[in-house]
Each structure stands twice: as C-alpha cells, then as structure tokens.
mmCIF file of C-alpha atoms in Angstrom:
data_model
loop_
_atom_site.group_PDB
_atom_site.id
_atom_site.type_symbol
_atom_site.label_atom_id
_atom_site.label_comp_id
_atom_site.label_asym_id
_atom_site.label_seq_id
_atom_site.Cartn_x
_atom_site.Cartn_y
_atom_site.Cartn_z
ATOM 1 C CA MET A 1 51.060 -31.843 -67.049
ATOM 2 C CA ASN A 2 51.932 -29.295 -69.721
ATOM 3 C CA LYS A 3 52.397 -25.915 -68.008
ATOM 4 C CA PHE A 4 50.006 -24.142 -70.377
ATOM 5 C CA MET A 5 47.313 -26.790 -69.955
ATOM 6 C CA GLU A 6 47.890 -26.550 -66.205
ATOM 7 C CA THR A 7 47.148 -22.825 -66.480
ATOM 8 C CA ALA A 8 43.981 -23.531 -68.486
ATOM 9 C CA VAL A 9 42.805 -25.970 -65.796
ATOM 10 C CA ARG A 10 43.643 -23.428 -63.065
ATOM 11 C CA GLU A 11 41.641 -20.788 -64.949
ATOM 12 C CA ALA A 12 38.693 -23.208 -65.245
ATOM 13 C CA ARG A 13 38.751 -23.774 -61.485
ATOM 14 C CA ILE A 14 38.889 -20.028 -60.818
ATOM 15 C CA GLY A 15 35.848 -19.518 -63.021
ATOM 16 C CA MET A 16 33.885 -22.322 -61.400
ATOM 17 C CA GLU A 17 34.757 -21.304 -57.847
ATOM 18 C CA SER A 18 33.919 -17.649 -58.450
ATOM 19 C CA GLY A 19 30.628 -18.492 -60.155
ATOM 20 C CA ASP A 20 31.726 -16.896 -63.423
ATOM 21 C CA GLY A 21 30.827 -19.908 -65.559
ATOM 22 C CA GLY A 22 31.381 -23.560 -66.325
ATOM 23 C CA PRO A 23 34.528 -25.688 -66.047
ATOM 24 C CA PHE A 24 36.401 -24.240 -68.987
ATOM 25 C CA GLY A 25 39.723 -22.412 -69.205
ATOM 26 C CA ALA A 26 41.883 -21.314 -72.137
ATOM 27 C CA VAL A 27 45.391 -19.986 -72.670
ATOM 28 C CA ILE A 28 46.822 -18.400 -75.813
ATOM 29 C CA VAL A 29 50.590 -18.660 -76.217
ATOM 30 C CA ASN A 30 52.972 -17.114 -78.727
ATOM 31 C CA ARG A 31 54.439 -20.136 -80.532
ATOM 32 C CA GLU A 32 57.860 -18.578 -81.069
ATOM 33 C CA THR A 33 58.522 -17.042 -77.644
ATOM 34 C CA GLY A 34 56.392 -19.256 -75.402
ATOM 35 C CA GLU A 35 54.939 -16.110 -73.850
ATOM 36 C CA VAL A 36 51.389 -16.357 -72.506
ATOM 37 C CA VAL A 37 49.417 -13.755 -74.429
ATOM 38 C CA ALA A 38 46.063 -14.350 -72.704
ATOM 39 C CA SER A 39 44.696 -16.639 -70.030
ATOM 40 C CA THR A 40 41.064 -16.738 -68.978
ATOM 41 C CA HIS A 41 38.021 -18.834 -68.176
ATOM 42 C CA ASN A 42 34.344 -19.156 -69.061
ATOM 43 C CA MET A 43 32.484 -15.994 -68.035
ATOM 44 C CA VAL A 44 28.980 -16.706 -69.309
ATOM 45 C CA LEU A 45 27.321 -16.370 -65.904
ATOM 46 C CA CYS A 46 29.102 -13.245 -64.654
ATOM 47 C CA THR A 47 28.619 -11.343 -67.925
ATOM 48 C CA ASN A 48 25.210 -12.737 -68.940
ATOM 49 C CA ASP A 49 26.839 -13.185 -72.342
ATOM 50 C CA PRO A 50 26.321 -16.659 -73.851
ATOM 51 C CA THR A 51 29.353 -16.138 -76.103
ATOM 52 C CA MET A 52 31.855 -15.554 -73.287
ATOM 53 C CA HIS A 53 33.271 -19.051 -73.418
ATOM 54 C CA ALA A 54 36.873 -19.418 -72.299
ATOM 55 C CA GLU A 55 38.282 -19.649 -75.817
ATOM 56 C CA VAL A 56 36.339 -16.605 -77.061
ATOM 57 C CA ALA A 57 37.351 -14.608 -73.980
ATOM 58 C CA ALA A 58 40.995 -15.580 -74.540
ATOM 59 C CA ILE A 59 40.827 -14.612 -78.211
ATOM 60 C CA ARG A 60 39.286 -11.248 -77.323
ATOM 61 C CA ALA A 61 41.974 -10.586 -74.718
ATOM 62 C CA ALA A 62 44.818 -11.702 -76.995
ATOM 63 C CA THR A 63 43.719 -9.640 -79.984
ATOM 64 C CA ALA A 64 43.225 -6.579 -77.764
ATOM 65 C CA LYS A 65 46.682 -7.033 -76.245
ATOM 66 C CA LEU A 66 48.407 -7.567 -79.595
ATOM 67 C CA GLY A 67 46.348 -4.957 -81.460
ATOM 68 C CA ARG A 68 45.508 -7.254 -84.363
ATOM 69 C CA PHE A 69 42.849 -9.745 -85.393
ATOM 70 C CA SER A 70 45.138 -12.532 -86.568
ATOM 71 C CA LEU A 71 46.686 -14.896 -84.037
ATOM 72 C CA HIS A 72 48.517 -16.886 -86.709
ATOM 73 C CA ASP A 73 51.669 -17.031 -84.603
ATOM 74 C CA CYS A 74 49.918 -18.367 -81.508
ATOM 75 C CA GLU A 75 48.528 -21.625 -80.214
ATOM 76 C CA ILE A 76 45.647 -22.222 -77.839
ATOM 77 C CA TYR A 77 45.318 -24.566 -74.889
ATOM 78 C CA SER A 78 41.783 -25.376 -73.787
ATOM 79 C CA SER A 79 40.719 -27.463 -70.830
ATOM 80 C CA CYS A 80 38.078 -29.086 -73.080
ATOM 81 C CA MET A 81 37.428 -29.683 -76.774
ATOM 82 C CA PRO A 82 35.925 -26.359 -77.911
ATOM 83 C CA CYS A 83 32.253 -26.074 -78.828
ATOM 84 C CA PRO A 84 31.331 -25.230 -82.453
ATOM 85 C CA MET A 85 31.278 -21.482 -81.728
ATOM 86 C CA CYS A 86 34.708 -21.537 -80.112
ATOM 87 C CA MET A 87 36.142 -23.797 -82.796
ATOM 88 C CA SER A 88 34.921 -21.300 -85.389
ATOM 89 C CA ALA A 89 36.424 -18.393 -83.436
ATOM 90 C CA ILE A 90 39.761 -20.220 -83.248
ATOM 91 C CA MET A 91 39.676 -20.700 -87.015
ATOM 92 C CA TRP A 92 38.615 -17.083 -87.666
ATOM 93 C CA ALA A 93 41.527 -15.949 -85.494
ATOM 94 C CA LYS A 94 43.800 -18.125 -87.654
ATOM 95 C CA ILE A 95 45.255 -19.992 -84.659
ATOM 96 C CA PRO A 96 46.970 -22.992 -86.266
ATOM 97 C CA THR A 97 47.302 -25.278 -83.236
ATOM 98 C CA LEU A 98 44.790 -26.300 -80.565
ATOM 99 C CA TYR A 99 45.605 -28.450 -77.560
ATOM 100 C CA TYR A 100 42.599 -29.658 -75.577
ATOM 101 C CA GLY A 101 42.128 -31.722 -72.443
ATOM 102 C CA ALA A 102 38.661 -33.138 -71.806
ATOM 103 C CA THR A 103 36.602 -34.408 -74.731
ATOM 104 C CA ALA A 104 33.231 -33.288 -76.078
ATOM 105 C CA LYS A 105 31.844 -36.517 -74.601
ATOM 106 C CA ASN A 106 33.147 -35.515 -71.158
ATOM 107 C CA ALA A 107 31.426 -32.134 -71.542
ATOM 108 C CA ALA A 108 28.177 -33.772 -72.673
ATOM 109 C CA GLU A 109 28.217 -36.079 -69.668
ATOM 110 C CA ALA A 110 28.465 -32.955 -67.470
ATOM 111 C CA GLY A 111 25.470 -31.343 -69.195
ATOM 112 C CA PHE A 112 27.280 -29.309 -71.883
ATOM 113 C CA ASP A 113 26.079 -31.094 -74.999
ATOM 114 C CA ASP A 114 27.004 -29.451 -78.292
ATOM 115 C CA ASP A 115 25.660 -32.335 -80.361
ATOM 116 C CA TYR A 116 22.478 -30.454 -81.287
ATOM 117 C CA ILE A 117 24.537 -27.636 -82.818
ATOM 118 C CA TYR A 118 26.650 -30.079 -84.816
ATOM 119 C CA SER A 119 23.449 -31.799 -85.957
ATOM 120 C CA PHE A 120 21.951 -28.468 -87.003
ATOM 121 C CA ILE A 121 25.064 -27.600 -89.001
ATOM 122 C CA ARG A 122 24.823 -30.964 -90.750
ATOM 123 C CA ASN A 123 21.067 -30.366 -91.142
ATOM 124 C CA ASP A 124 20.244 -33.687 -89.508
ATOM 125 C CA PHE A 125 18.834 -32.537 -86.145
ATOM 126 C CA LYS A 126 15.691 -34.555 -86.918
ATOM 127 C CA SER A 127 17.787 -37.720 -86.665
ATOM 128 C CA HIS A 128 17.737 -37.057 -82.925
ATOM 129 C CA GLY A 129 13.936 -36.862 -82.959
ATOM 130 C CA GLU A 130 13.961 -33.097 -82.495
ATOM 131 C CA GLU A 131 12.417 -30.203 -84.298
ATOM 132 C CA SER A 132 14.645 -27.292 -85.149
ATOM 133 C CA ARG A 133 15.175 -24.791 -82.335
ATOM 134 C CA LEU A 134 15.989 -22.137 -84.904
ATOM 135 C CA THR A 135 13.993 -20.978 -87.896
ATOM 136 C CA LEU A 136 16.032 -19.712 -90.852
ATOM 137 C CA THR A 137 14.324 -17.277 -93.227
ATOM 138 C CA SER A 138 15.925 -15.388 -96.087
ATOM 139 C CA ALA A 139 14.901 -11.726 -96.198
ATOM 140 C CA ASP A 140 15.875 -8.799 -98.409
ATOM 141 C CA GLU A 141 18.606 -10.758 -100.143
ATOM 142 C CA SER A 142 19.160 -8.384 -103.067
ATOM 143 C CA GLN A 143 19.621 -5.320 -100.854
ATOM 144 C CA CYS A 144 22.047 -7.209 -98.633
ATOM 145 C CA GLN A 145 23.960 -8.496 -101.636
ATOM 146 C CA GLU A 146 24.691 -4.878 -102.555
ATOM 147 C CA LEU A 147 26.949 -4.724 -99.509
ATOM 148 C CA PHE A 148 29.167 -7.421 -101.006
ATOM 149 C CA ALA A 149 29.367 -5.582 -104.322
ATOM 150 C CA GLU A 150 30.466 -2.468 -102.407
ATOM 151 C CA TRP A 151 33.026 -4.528 -100.478
ATOM 152 C CA LYS A 152 34.466 -6.087 -103.619
ATOM 153 C CA SER A 153 34.971 -2.669 -105.190
ATOM 154 C CA LYS A 154 36.475 -1.101 -102.028
ATOM 155 C CA ASN A 155 40.103 -0.243 -102.811
ATOM 156 C CA ASP A 156 41.357 -0.023 -99.235
ATOM 157 C CA LYS A 157 39.823 -3.220 -97.860
ATOM 158 C CA LEU A 158 41.853 -5.429 -95.572
ATOM 159 C CA MET A 159 41.003 -9.087 -95.988
ATOM 160 C CA TYR A 160 40.700 -11.205 -92.924
#
C-alpha cells in the first residue's frame, strides 16, 4: 500500500474509533519534497460541522500551516472518492492530483450517498423520483451585483 494512502486509512480508522466521524481520511503531501503537510480524518460528529469532511479538514490544516490558499504544489490522498463539496474544495485549493481508495459506490453502499447532490447539480433530481430538498430563490440581484463591480475596480485585489 502507498504510504500516504496508508496514512489516510489510518486517519479514517482513528476518526471512526474516536467517534469523530465516518470512515474517511485524507493526507496532503508536497509533491516536490514528499513531506506530509496535513493529515486528518472526518470530524463531522465531534465538531457538529457538516463541512468537516476529511478532505476539507486537511485543506484547512494545510493552508493554515503553509500560510497560503493555493496548494498547487501539493497532492491529496483520500481514503474514498471525495463528495461533491470536497471535490470542489480540492479544485478551489488548486490541488492538481487526487489519489483515492474506495469508490463513491462503496460509500453509497455504506450509507454515504452523494448521488442526490450530483443529481441536483445536473438539475435532474426528479429522475430519481424526488422533489428538490433545496429551494433556490434569487433575491436583491442588482444590489449584490454592485459587489462585483466594486471587486472588478479594486486595484489591490488578489485573484484566487
């Protein structure tokens, strides 16, 4: 087993055994040096934070340690194919390589089914015979658009 994936699996076990969260672990590694930047597990249950998935926790720890928001020079090892939120976080962090162990199907069979979220994103949740669990309503669009005009004219902005 790859040593970084082995660490991700070990983290997942730690999280499960301690009651922190589900069977998910993640490790962020500097691609050039092979140094582990962050290693953690799912902490949804111990934090009461539904976003504290292993990958998000690892990204938060890595960016805090490195003092920057871009992890372009890192790679991530995850014990399972990341959910849509975590996949988005990985992309926002600009991590170019993801290694994963278990599949989304494995997670679904264990009760962690992300299919509804993917269906919602594709706007075909009704194909599963479901009504939307989320109502989207546009409000105060013109006032909120002003923020983007201000951003575009900001001389000292840092794009991310």
